PDB file of C-alpha atoms in Angstrom:
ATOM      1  CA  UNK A  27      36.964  88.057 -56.038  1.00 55.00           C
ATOM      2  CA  UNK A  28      39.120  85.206 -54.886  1.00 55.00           C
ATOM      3  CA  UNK A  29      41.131  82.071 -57.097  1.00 51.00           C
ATOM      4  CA  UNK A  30      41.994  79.125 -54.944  1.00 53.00           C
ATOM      5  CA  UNK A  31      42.576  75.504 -55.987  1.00 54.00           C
ATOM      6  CA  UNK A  32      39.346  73.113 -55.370  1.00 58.00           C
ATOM      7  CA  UNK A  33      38.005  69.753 -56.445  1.00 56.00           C
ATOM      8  CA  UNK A  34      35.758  69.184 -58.754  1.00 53.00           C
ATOM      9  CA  UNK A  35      32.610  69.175 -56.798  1.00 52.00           C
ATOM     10  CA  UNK A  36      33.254  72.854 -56.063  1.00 48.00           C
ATOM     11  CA  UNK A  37      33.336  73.607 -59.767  1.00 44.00           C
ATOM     12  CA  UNK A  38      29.792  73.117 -59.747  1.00 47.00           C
ATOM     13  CA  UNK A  39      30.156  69.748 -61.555  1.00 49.00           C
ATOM     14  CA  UNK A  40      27.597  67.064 -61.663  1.00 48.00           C
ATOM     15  CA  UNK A  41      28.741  65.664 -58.173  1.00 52.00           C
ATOM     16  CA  UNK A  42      28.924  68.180 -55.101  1.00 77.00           C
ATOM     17  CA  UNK A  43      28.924  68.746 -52.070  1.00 88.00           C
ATOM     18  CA  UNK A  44      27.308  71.255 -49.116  1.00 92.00           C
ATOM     19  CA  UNK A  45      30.407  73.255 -50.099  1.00 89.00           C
ATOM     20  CA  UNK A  46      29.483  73.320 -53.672  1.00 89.00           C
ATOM     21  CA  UNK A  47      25.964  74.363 -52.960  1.00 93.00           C
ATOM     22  CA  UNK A  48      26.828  77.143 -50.186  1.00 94.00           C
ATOM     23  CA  UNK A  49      29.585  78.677 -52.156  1.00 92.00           C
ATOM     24  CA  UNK A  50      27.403  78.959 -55.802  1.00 93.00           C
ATOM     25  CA  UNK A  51      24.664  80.542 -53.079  1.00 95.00           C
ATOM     26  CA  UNK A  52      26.994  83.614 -52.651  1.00 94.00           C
ATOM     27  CA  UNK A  53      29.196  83.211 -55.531  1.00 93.00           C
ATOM     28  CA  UNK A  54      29.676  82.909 -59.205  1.00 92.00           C
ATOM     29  CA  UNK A  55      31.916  80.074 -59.422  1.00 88.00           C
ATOM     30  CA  UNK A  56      34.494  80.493 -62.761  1.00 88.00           C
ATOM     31  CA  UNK A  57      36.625  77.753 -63.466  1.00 86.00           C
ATOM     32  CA  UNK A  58      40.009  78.585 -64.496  1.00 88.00           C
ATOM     33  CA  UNK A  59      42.329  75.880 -65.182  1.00 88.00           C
ATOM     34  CA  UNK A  60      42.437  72.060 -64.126  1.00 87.00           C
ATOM     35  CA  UNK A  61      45.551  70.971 -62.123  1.00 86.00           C
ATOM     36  CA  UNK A  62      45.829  67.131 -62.966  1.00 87.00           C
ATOM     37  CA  UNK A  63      46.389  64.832 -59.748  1.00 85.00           C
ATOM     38  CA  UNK A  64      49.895  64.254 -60.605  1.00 87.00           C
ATOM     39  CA  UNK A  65      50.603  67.287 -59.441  1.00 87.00           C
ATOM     40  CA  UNK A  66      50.227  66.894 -55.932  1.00 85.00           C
ATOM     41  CA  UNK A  67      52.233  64.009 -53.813  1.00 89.00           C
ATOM     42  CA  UNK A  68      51.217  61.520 -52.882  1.00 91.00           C
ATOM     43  CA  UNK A  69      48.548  62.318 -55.840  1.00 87.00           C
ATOM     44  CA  UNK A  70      45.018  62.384 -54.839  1.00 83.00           C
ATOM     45  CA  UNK A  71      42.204  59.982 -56.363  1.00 81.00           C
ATOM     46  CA  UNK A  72      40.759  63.255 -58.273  1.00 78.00           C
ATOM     47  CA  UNK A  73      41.605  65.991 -60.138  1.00 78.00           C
ATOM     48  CA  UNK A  74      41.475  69.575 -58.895  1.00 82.00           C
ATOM     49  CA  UNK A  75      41.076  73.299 -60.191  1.00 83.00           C
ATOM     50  CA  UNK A  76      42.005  76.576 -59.842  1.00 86.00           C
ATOM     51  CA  UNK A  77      38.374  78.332 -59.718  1.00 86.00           C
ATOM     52  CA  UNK A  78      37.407  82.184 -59.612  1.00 89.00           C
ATOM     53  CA  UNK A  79      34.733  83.256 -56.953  1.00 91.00           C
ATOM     54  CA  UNK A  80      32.249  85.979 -57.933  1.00 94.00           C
ATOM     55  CA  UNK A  81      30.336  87.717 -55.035  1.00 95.00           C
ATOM     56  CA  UNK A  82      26.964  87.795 -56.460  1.00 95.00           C
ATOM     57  CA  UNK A  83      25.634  91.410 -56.171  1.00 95.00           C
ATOM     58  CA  UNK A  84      22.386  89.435 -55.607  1.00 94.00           C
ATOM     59  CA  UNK A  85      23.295  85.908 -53.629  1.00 92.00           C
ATOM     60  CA  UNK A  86      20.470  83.660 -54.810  1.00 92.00           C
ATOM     61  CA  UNK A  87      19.513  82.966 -50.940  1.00 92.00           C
ATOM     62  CA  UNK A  88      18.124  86.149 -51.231  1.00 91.00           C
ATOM     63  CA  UNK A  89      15.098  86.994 -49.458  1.00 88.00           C
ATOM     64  CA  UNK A  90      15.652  83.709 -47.403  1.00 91.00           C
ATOM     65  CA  UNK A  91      16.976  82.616 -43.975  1.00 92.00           C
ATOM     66  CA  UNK A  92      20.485  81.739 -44.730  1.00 93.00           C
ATOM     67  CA  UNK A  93      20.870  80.096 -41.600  1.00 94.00           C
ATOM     68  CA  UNK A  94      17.838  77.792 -42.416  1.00 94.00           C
ATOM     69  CA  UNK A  95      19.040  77.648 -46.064  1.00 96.00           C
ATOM     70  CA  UNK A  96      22.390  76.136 -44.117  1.00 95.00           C
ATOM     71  CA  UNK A  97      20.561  73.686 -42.037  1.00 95.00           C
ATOM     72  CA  UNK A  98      18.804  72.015 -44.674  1.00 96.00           C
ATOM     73  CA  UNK A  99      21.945  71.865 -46.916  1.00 96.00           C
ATOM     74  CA  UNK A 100      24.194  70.465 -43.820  1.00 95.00           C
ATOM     75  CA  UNK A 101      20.945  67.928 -43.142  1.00 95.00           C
ATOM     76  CA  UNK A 102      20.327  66.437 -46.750  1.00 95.00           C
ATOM     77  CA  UNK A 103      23.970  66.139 -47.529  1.00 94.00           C
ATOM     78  CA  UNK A 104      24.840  65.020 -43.790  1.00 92.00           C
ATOM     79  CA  UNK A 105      22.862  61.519 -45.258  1.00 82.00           C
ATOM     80  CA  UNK A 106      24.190  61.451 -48.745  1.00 72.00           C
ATOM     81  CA  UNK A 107      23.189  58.520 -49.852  1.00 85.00           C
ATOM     82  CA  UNK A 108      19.777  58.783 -48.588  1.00 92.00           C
ATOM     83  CA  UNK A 109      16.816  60.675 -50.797  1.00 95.00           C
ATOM     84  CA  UNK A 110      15.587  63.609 -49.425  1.00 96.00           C
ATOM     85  CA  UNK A 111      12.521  62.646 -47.717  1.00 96.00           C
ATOM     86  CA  UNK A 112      14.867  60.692 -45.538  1.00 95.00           C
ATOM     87  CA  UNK A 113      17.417  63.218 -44.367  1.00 95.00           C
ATOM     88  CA  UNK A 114      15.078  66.056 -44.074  1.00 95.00           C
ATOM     89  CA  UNK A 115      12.879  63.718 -42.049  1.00 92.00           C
ATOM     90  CA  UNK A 116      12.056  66.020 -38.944  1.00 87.00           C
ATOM     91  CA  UNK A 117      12.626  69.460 -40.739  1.00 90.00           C
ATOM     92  CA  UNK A 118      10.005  68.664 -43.902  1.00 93.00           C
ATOM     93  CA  UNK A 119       7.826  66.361 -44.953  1.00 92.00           C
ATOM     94  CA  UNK A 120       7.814  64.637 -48.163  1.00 95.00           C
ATOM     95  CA  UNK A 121       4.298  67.082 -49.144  1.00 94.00           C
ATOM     96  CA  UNK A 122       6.281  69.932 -48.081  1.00 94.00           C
ATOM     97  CA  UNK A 123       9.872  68.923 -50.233  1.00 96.00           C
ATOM     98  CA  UNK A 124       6.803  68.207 -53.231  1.00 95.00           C
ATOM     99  CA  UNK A 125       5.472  71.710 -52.513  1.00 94.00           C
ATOM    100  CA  UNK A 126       9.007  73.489 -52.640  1.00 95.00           C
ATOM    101  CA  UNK A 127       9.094  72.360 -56.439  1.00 96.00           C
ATOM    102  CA  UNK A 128      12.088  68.891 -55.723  1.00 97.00           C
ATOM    103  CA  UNK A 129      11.282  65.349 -55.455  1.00 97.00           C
ATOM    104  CA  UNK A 130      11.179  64.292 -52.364  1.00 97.00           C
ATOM    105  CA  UNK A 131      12.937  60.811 -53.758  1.00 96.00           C
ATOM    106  CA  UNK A 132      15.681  62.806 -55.440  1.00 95.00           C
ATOM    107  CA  UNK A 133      18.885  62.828 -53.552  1.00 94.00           C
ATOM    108  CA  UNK A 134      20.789  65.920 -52.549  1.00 94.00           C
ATOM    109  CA  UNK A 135      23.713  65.944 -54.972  1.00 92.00           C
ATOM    110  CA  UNK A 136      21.097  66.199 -57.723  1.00 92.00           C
ATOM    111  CA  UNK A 137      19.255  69.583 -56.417  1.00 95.00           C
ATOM    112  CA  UNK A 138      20.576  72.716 -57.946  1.00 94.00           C
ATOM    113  CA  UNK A 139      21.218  75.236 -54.841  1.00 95.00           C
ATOM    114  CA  UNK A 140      18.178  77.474 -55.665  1.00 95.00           C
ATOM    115  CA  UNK A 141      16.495  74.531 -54.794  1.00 96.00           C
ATOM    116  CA  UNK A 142      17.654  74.357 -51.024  1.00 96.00           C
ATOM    117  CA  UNK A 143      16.672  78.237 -50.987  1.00 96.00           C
ATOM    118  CA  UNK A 144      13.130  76.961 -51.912  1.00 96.00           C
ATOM    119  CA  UNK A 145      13.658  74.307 -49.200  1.00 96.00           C
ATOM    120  CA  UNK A 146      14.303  76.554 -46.656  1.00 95.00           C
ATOM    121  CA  UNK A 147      10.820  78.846 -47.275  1.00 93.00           C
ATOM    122  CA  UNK A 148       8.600  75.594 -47.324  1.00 92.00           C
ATOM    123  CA  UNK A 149      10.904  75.027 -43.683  1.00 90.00           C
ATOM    124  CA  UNK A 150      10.094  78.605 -42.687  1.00 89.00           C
ATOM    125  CA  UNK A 151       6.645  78.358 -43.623  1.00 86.00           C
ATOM    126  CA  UNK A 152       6.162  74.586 -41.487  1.00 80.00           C
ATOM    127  CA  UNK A 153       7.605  76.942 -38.818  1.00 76.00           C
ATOM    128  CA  UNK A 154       5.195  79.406 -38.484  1.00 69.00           C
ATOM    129  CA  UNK A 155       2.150  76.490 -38.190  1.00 58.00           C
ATOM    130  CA  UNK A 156       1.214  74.926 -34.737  1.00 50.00           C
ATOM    131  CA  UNK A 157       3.589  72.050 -33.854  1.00 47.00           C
ATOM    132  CA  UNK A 158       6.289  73.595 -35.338  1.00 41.00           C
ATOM    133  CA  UNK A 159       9.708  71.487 -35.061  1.00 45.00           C
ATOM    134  CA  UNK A 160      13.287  72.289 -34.303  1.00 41.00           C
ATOM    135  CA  UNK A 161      16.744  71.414 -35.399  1.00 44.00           C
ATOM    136  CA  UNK A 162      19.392  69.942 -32.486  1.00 36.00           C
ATOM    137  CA  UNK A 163      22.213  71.543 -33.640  1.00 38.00           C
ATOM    138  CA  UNK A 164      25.771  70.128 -33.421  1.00 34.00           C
ATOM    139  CA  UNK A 165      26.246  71.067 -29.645  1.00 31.00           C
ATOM    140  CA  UNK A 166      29.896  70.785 -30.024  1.00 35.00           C
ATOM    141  CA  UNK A 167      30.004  73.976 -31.734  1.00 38.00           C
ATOM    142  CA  UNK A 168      27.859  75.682 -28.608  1.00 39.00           C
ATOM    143  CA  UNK A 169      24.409  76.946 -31.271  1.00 42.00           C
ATOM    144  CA  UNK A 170      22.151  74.502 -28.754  1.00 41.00           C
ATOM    145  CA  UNK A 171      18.815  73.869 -30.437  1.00 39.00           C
ATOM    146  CA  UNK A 172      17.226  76.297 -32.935  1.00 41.00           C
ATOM    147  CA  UNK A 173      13.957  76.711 -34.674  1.00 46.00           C
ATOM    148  CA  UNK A 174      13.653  75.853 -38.370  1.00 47.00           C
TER     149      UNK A 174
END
């Protein structure tokens, strides 16, 4: 297990992030203690913690591509403010988001991260029909284009 000092969104609080999500994925995340903004200078806008992560002995991506599982996540928070059906636009349709058990209006901060897991099989099922789409990956990091 690991402590380190994170913002709130990590703590698995009502706002997060594709940290937040990734990191619950493969780890039981145990808040410790809050360390109050003042306590940094210049002081940040929001507070921070000190959280505990957990290795899961079974991460909840189980079973499921984590590389696909990390597409979708990077994709529907890459558009935050957009709902789903809009930032997965190209990877899923809004039947296929429906089918995977999450509103395709919802937005991605409000999905729990077993959700993006369930995501990622509707993704790997679209794959394996004709037509099948693909993800341009960030080409700065050299990963080119990959199937979803």
């Amino acid at each position: 297990w690991s402590s380190n000092p994170f913002q709130p969104e990590v703590r698995g609080g009502k706002v997060y992030g594709r940290l937040s999500v990734m990191l619950q994925l493969a780890c039981e995340v145990q808040p410790l203690l809050r360390v109050p903004a003042g306590a940094f200078r210049p002081p940040p806008k929001v507070e921070s913690a000190v959280v505990r992560l957990v290795p899961r002995a079974t991460p909840l991506h189980e079973g499921a591509d984590f590389g696909r599982v990390e597409a979708i996540v990077r994709a529907a928070f890459g558009q935050r403010r957009k709902t789903l059906a809009n930032a997965l636009a190209g990877l899923l349709d809004p039947d296929a988001i429906r089918a995977a058990g999450i509103d395709p209006r919802a937005r991605a901060e409000t999905v729990p991260p077993q959700g993006y897991v369930a995501l990622a099989r509707a993704a790997a099922e679209a794959a394996d029909l004709p037509g099948t789409r693909v993800l341009a990956d960030n080409h700065q990091h050299g990963q080119g284009r990959r199937q979803l």
